[in-house]
């Protein structure tokens, strides 16, 4: 039996959802900005739209620094924000409502006190930030000046999932059937390798920012998982496998379906 309060909540949610209309044209326009959505199966594409519509109904979007939010911006952000919760659903994003959108990078004033008690204040230029129990801050870039190889929305919402079980440490709440041990083994080996690659200034499959900490590594691996899945699978197969189970999708298979098999490294060529 459900109580009056729960019944009221459901009624209110349904009312809000009814108020959100996204036309087919608007879906298509937003999805055209996100070509990697083609890597998803057809039923996942449908579910992503459903989740995004509910996300728009439940969350509040604000434009910061005078940024004028358009429907296209909101729908594009909502679609990407819902990728990490394709399997889990929106309950993973309970407890906060705000999505704050900045026109480009923005500055967050920081204050830290070092071990000698000295206070350091500085400005941190960022693309996004997720606050525990609070809003998610993201920057919006026009296609022309979007930072290469970075997906700030997927990144920040992956952090939100990481926060679901407390500490932001690169270990989110795993579903039944997944092993924390296997997760930790795959991610710690991958993180070590990745840090070595970054230190050696090698070209990396993921944003080098991921070498900051295991939490950032999980967030950039999540970006790679959805945007460049074959590359992630090739360089970090064990991590790809963990994320495949965690996110409940197999975008590398989708990428191969869309583009065909990637060319093999031709080690020996016949004359
Ligand atoms: Zn981050």
Coordinates of C-alpha atoms and ligand atoms in Angstrom, one line a residue:
X1 CA 0.0 0.0 0.0
X2 CA 1.3 3.5 -0.7
X3 CA 0.8 6.3 1.7
X4 CA -0.9 9.7 1.0
X5 CA 2.5 11.5 0.8
X6 CA 3.9 9.1 -1.8
X7 CA 0.6 9.2 -3.8
X8 CA 0.8 13.0 -3.7
X9 CA 4.5 12.9 -4.9
X10 CA 3.5 10.6 -7.8
X11 CA 0.6 12.8 -8.7
X12 CA 2.8 15.9 -8.7
X13 CA 5.5 14.2 -10.8
X14 CA 2.9 13.1 -13.3
X15 CA 1.6 16.7 -13.5
X16 CA 5.1 18.1 -14.1
X17 CA 5.8 15.4 -16.7
X18 CA 2.6 16.3 -18.6
X19 CA 3.8 19.9 -18.8
X20 CA 7.0 18.9 -20.7
X21 CA 6.5 18.5 -24.4
X22 CA 9.5 17.8 -26.6
X23 CA 8.7 17.7 -30.3
X24 CA 10.2 15.1 -32.6
X25 CA 12.0 17.9 -34.4
X26 CA 13.5 19.1 -31.1
X27 CA 14.7 15.6 -30.2
X28 CA 16.2 15.2 -33.6
X29 CA 17.9 18.6 -33.5
X30 CA 19.5 17.9 -30.1
X31 CA 20.5 14.3 -31.0
X32 CA 22.2 15.5 -34.2
X33 CA 24.6 17.4 -31.9
X34 CA 25.4 14.0 -30.2
X35 CA 26.4 11.6 -33.0
X36 CA 27.7 9.0 -30.4
X37 CA 24.0 8.3 -29.5
X38 CA 24.0 6.2 -32.7
X39 CA 26.1 3.7 -30.8
X40 CA 23.1 2.8 -28.6
X41 CA 20.5 0.1 -29.4
X42 CA 17.1 1.3 -30.6
X43 CA 15.4 0.5 -27.3
X44 CA 18.0 2.4 -25.4
X45 CA 17.5 5.5 -27.6
X46 CA 13.8 5.4 -26.8
X47 CA 14.5 5.0 -23.1
X48 CA 17.0 7.8 -23.2
X49 CA 14.3 10.1 -24.5
X50 CA 11.9 9.1 -21.8
X51 CA 14.5 9.6 -19.1
X52 CA 15.5 13.0 -20.6
X53 CA 11.9 14.2 -20.6
X54 CA 11.4 13.1 -17.0
X55 CA 14.8 14.8 -16.1
X56 CA 13.6 18.1 -17.6
X57 CA 10.3 17.8 -15.6
X58 CA 12.1 17.1 -12.3
X59 CA 15.1 19.4 -12.5
X60 CA 15.4 23.2 -12.8
X61 CA 17.7 24.7 -15.3
X62 CA 19.3 28.1 -14.8
X63 CA 21.4 30.1 -17.2
X64 CA 24.4 31.7 -15.4
X65 CA 26.2 35.0 -16.4
X66 CA 23.2 36.0 -18.5
X67 CA 23.3 32.8 -20.6
X68 CA 19.9 32.5 -22.4
X69 CA 18.8 28.9 -22.1
X70 CA 17.0 27.5 -25.2
X71 CA 15.0 24.4 -25.5
X72 CA 17.8 22.9 -27.6
X73 CA 20.4 23.5 -24.9
X74 CA 18.1 22.0 -22.2
X75 CA 17.3 18.9 -24.3
X76 CA 20.9 18.4 -25.4
X77 CA 22.1 18.5 -21.8
X78 CA 19.2 16.3 -20.5
X79 CA 20.0 13.6 -23.0
X80 CA 23.7 13.5 -22.0
X81 CA 22.9 13.7 -18.3
X82 CA 20.7 10.6 -18.6
X83 CA 23.2 8.4 -20.4
X84 CA 24.9 7.4 -17.1
X85 CA 21.5 6.4 -15.7
X86 CA 20.2 4.4 -18.6
X87 CA 20.2 1.3 -16.5
X88 CA 19.6 2.7 -13.0
X89 CA 17.0 5.4 -13.8
X90 CA 16.6 8.8 -12.4
X91 CA 16.4 7.7 -8.8
X92 CA 20.2 8.0 -8.8
X93 CA 19.8 11.7 -9.2
X94 CA 17.4 12.3 -6.3
X95 CA 17.9 14.9 -3.6
X96 CA 18.8 17.9 -5.7
X97 CA 17.2 19.9 -8.5
X98 CA 19.5 22.5 -10.0
X99 CA 21.4 22.4 -13.3
X100 CA 23.3 25.6 -13.8
X101 CA 24.6 26.3 -17.3
X102 CA 27.5 28.7 -18.0
X103 CA 28.4 30.2 -21.3
X104 CA 31.8 28.6 -21.7
X105 CA 34.4 28.0 -19.0
X106 CA 33.8 29.6 -15.7
X107 CA 35.8 30.5 -12.5
X108 CA 35.1 29.1 -9.1
X109 CA 36.9 31.0 -6.2
X110 CA 38.6 28.5 -4.0
X111 CA 39.9 28.7 -0.5
X112 CA 42.2 26.1 1.1
X113 CA 44.0 26.1 4.4
X114 CA 47.4 24.3 4.2
X115 CA 48.9 22.3 7.0
X116 CA 50.6 25.3 8.5
X117 CA 47.3 27.1 8.8
X118 CA 47.9 29.5 6.0
X119 CA 44.8 30.4 3.9
X120 CA 45.3 30.3 0.1
X121 CA 42.7 31.9 -2.1
X122 CA 42.7 31.4 -5.8
X123 CA 40.4 31.2 -8.9
X124 CA 39.9 27.9 -10.4
X125 CA 38.9 27.9 -14.1
X126 CA 36.6 24.9 -14.7
X127 CA 34.3 23.4 -17.3
X128 CA 31.9 22.0 -14.8
X129 CA 31.4 20.8 -11.2
X130 CA 29.1 18.6 -9.3
X131 CA 28.2 19.4 -5.8
X132 CA 27.3 16.8 -3.3
X133 CA 23.6 17.1 -2.5
X134 CA 23.5 20.2 -4.6
X135 CA 23.4 21.4 -8.2
X136 CA 25.5 20.4 -11.2
X137 CA 27.3 23.2 -12.9
X138 CA 28.2 22.7 -16.6
X139 CA 29.5 24.9 -19.3
X140 CA 27.9 25.1 -22.8
X141 CA 30.1 25.5 -25.8
X142 CA 29.0 26.1 -29.4
X143 CA 30.2 23.4 -31.6
X144 CA 33.0 25.5 -33.1
X145 CA 34.7 26.2 -29.7
X146 CA 33.8 23.0 -27.9
X147 CA 36.9 21.5 -26.1
X148 CA 38.1 18.5 -28.0
X149 CA 37.7 15.0 -26.5
X150 CA 35.8 16.2 -23.5
X151 CA 32.2 15.7 -22.5
X152 CA 31.6 17.9 -19.5
X153 CA 27.9 16.7 -19.0
X154 CA 28.7 13.0 -18.9
X155 CA 31.7 13.8 -16.7
X156 CA 29.8 15.7 -14.0
X157 CA 26.9 13.3 -13.9
X158 CA 29.3 10.4 -13.5
X159 CA 30.6 12.2 -10.4
X160 CA 27.0 12.4 -9.2
X161 CA 26.7 8.6 -9.4
X162 CA 30.1 8.3 -7.6
X163 CA 28.6 10.4 -4.8
X164 CA 25.5 8.2 -4.4
X165 CA 27.4 6.0 -1.9
X166 CA 29.3 8.7 -0.1
X167 CA 32.9 9.4 -0.9
X168 CA 33.8 10.6 -4.4
X169 CA 36.5 8.0 -5.0
X170 CA 35.8 6.4 -8.3
X171 CA 33.7 3.6 -6.8
X172 CA 30.0 4.1 -7.4
X173 CA 27.2 2.0 -6.0
X174 CA 27.5 -1.3 -7.9
X175 CA 24.4 -3.3 -8.8
X176 CA 23.9 -6.8 -7.5
X177 CA 26.1 -9.2 -9.5
X178 CA 29.0 -6.9 -9.9
X179 CA 32.0 -7.3 -7.7
X180 CA 33.7 -4.4 -5.9
X181 CA 36.9 -6.4 -6.0
X182 CA 36.8 -6.8 -9.8
X183 CA 36.0 -3.1 -10.1
X184 CA 38.9 -2.1 -7.9
X185 CA 41.3 -4.4 -9.7
X186 CA 40.4 -3.1 -13.1
X187 CA 40.4 0.5 -12.2
X188 CA 43.5 0.6 -10.1
X189 CA 45.5 -1.2 -12.7
X190 CA 44.0 1.0 -15.4
X191 CA 44.7 4.2 -13.4
X192 CA 48.3 3.3 -12.8
X193 CA 48.9 2.6 -16.5
X194 CA 47.1 5.8 -17.5
X195 CA 49.1 7.9 -15.1
X196 CA 52.3 6.5 -16.5
X197 CA 51.1 7.3 -20.1
X198 CA 50.3 10.9 -19.0
X199 CA 53.6 11.3 -17.3
X200 CA 55.4 10.1 -20.4
X201 CA 53.3 12.6 -22.5
X202 CA 51.9 9.7 -24.6
X203 CA 48.8 10.1 -26.6
X204 CA 46.1 8.8 -24.4
X205 CA 42.7 7.3 -25.2
X206 CA 41.2 9.5 -22.4
X207 CA 41.4 13.1 -21.3
X208 CA 44.7 13.4 -19.4
X209 CA 42.8 15.2 -16.6
X210 CA 41.8 11.8 -15.5
X211 CA 45.3 11.3 -13.9
X212 CA 44.3 13.8 -11.2
X213 CA 42.7 11.2 -9.0
X214 CA 40.8 7.8 -9.2
X215 CA 37.5 9.8 -9.1
X216 CA 38.5 11.9 -12.1
X217 CA 39.7 8.8 -13.9
X218 CA 36.3 7.2 -13.4
X219 CA 34.6 10.3 -14.8
X220 CA 36.8 10.6 -17.9
X221 CA 36.5 6.8 -18.5
X222 CA 32.7 7.3 -18.4
X223 CA 33.0 10.1 -21.1
X224 CA 35.2 7.8 -23.2
X225 CA 32.8 4.8 -22.7
X226 CA 29.9 6.7 -24.4
X227 CA 31.8 8.9 -26.8
X228 CA 34.8 6.8 -28.0
X229 CA 33.9 3.3 -26.8
X230 CA 36.1 1.3 -29.2
X231 CA 39.2 3.3 -28.2
X232 CA 38.5 2.7 -24.5
X233 CA 37.9 -1.0 -25.1
X234 CA 41.1 -1.3 -27.0
X235 CA 43.3 0.5 -24.4
X236 CA 41.5 -0.5 -21.2
X237 CA 39.5 -3.7 -21.9
X238 CA 39.0 -4.6 -18.2
X239 CA 37.6 -1.1 -17.5
X240 CA 35.4 -1.2 -20.5
X241 CA 33.9 -4.5 -19.3
X242 CA 33.2 -3.1 -15.8
X243 CA 31.5 0.0 -17.3
X244 CA 29.6 -2.1 -19.7
X245 CA 28.0 -4.0 -16.8
X246 CA 27.7 -0.8 -14.7
X247 CA 26.0 1.3 -17.4
X248 CA 24.1 -1.6 -18.9
X249 CA 25.0 -0.7 -22.5
X250 CA 27.6 -1.9 -25.0
X251 CA 28.4 1.2 -27.1
X252 CA 31.6 -0.3 -28.6
X253 CA 29.5 -2.9 -30.3
X254 CA 27.3 -0.1 -31.5
X255 CA 30.3 1.9 -32.8
X256 CA 31.4 -1.1 -34.8
X257 CA 27.9 -1.5 -36.2
X258 CA 27.9 2.1 -37.3
X259 CA 31.5 2.4 -38.7
X260 CA 32.4 -1.2 -39.3
X261 CA 35.4 -3.0 -37.7
X262 CA 38.3 -0.6 -37.0
X263 CA 41.4 -1.3 -39.2
X264 CA 43.8 -3.7 -37.6
X265 CA 47.3 -2.5 -36.9
X266 CA 49.0 -3.8 -40.0
X267 CA 52.2 -5.3 -38.4
X268 CA 53.3 -7.4 -41.4
X269 CA 52.3 -6.4 -44.9
X270 CA 52.4 -8.9 -47.7
X271 CA 54.4 -7.7 -50.6
Ligands
LIG1 ZN1 35.8 15.9 -12.5

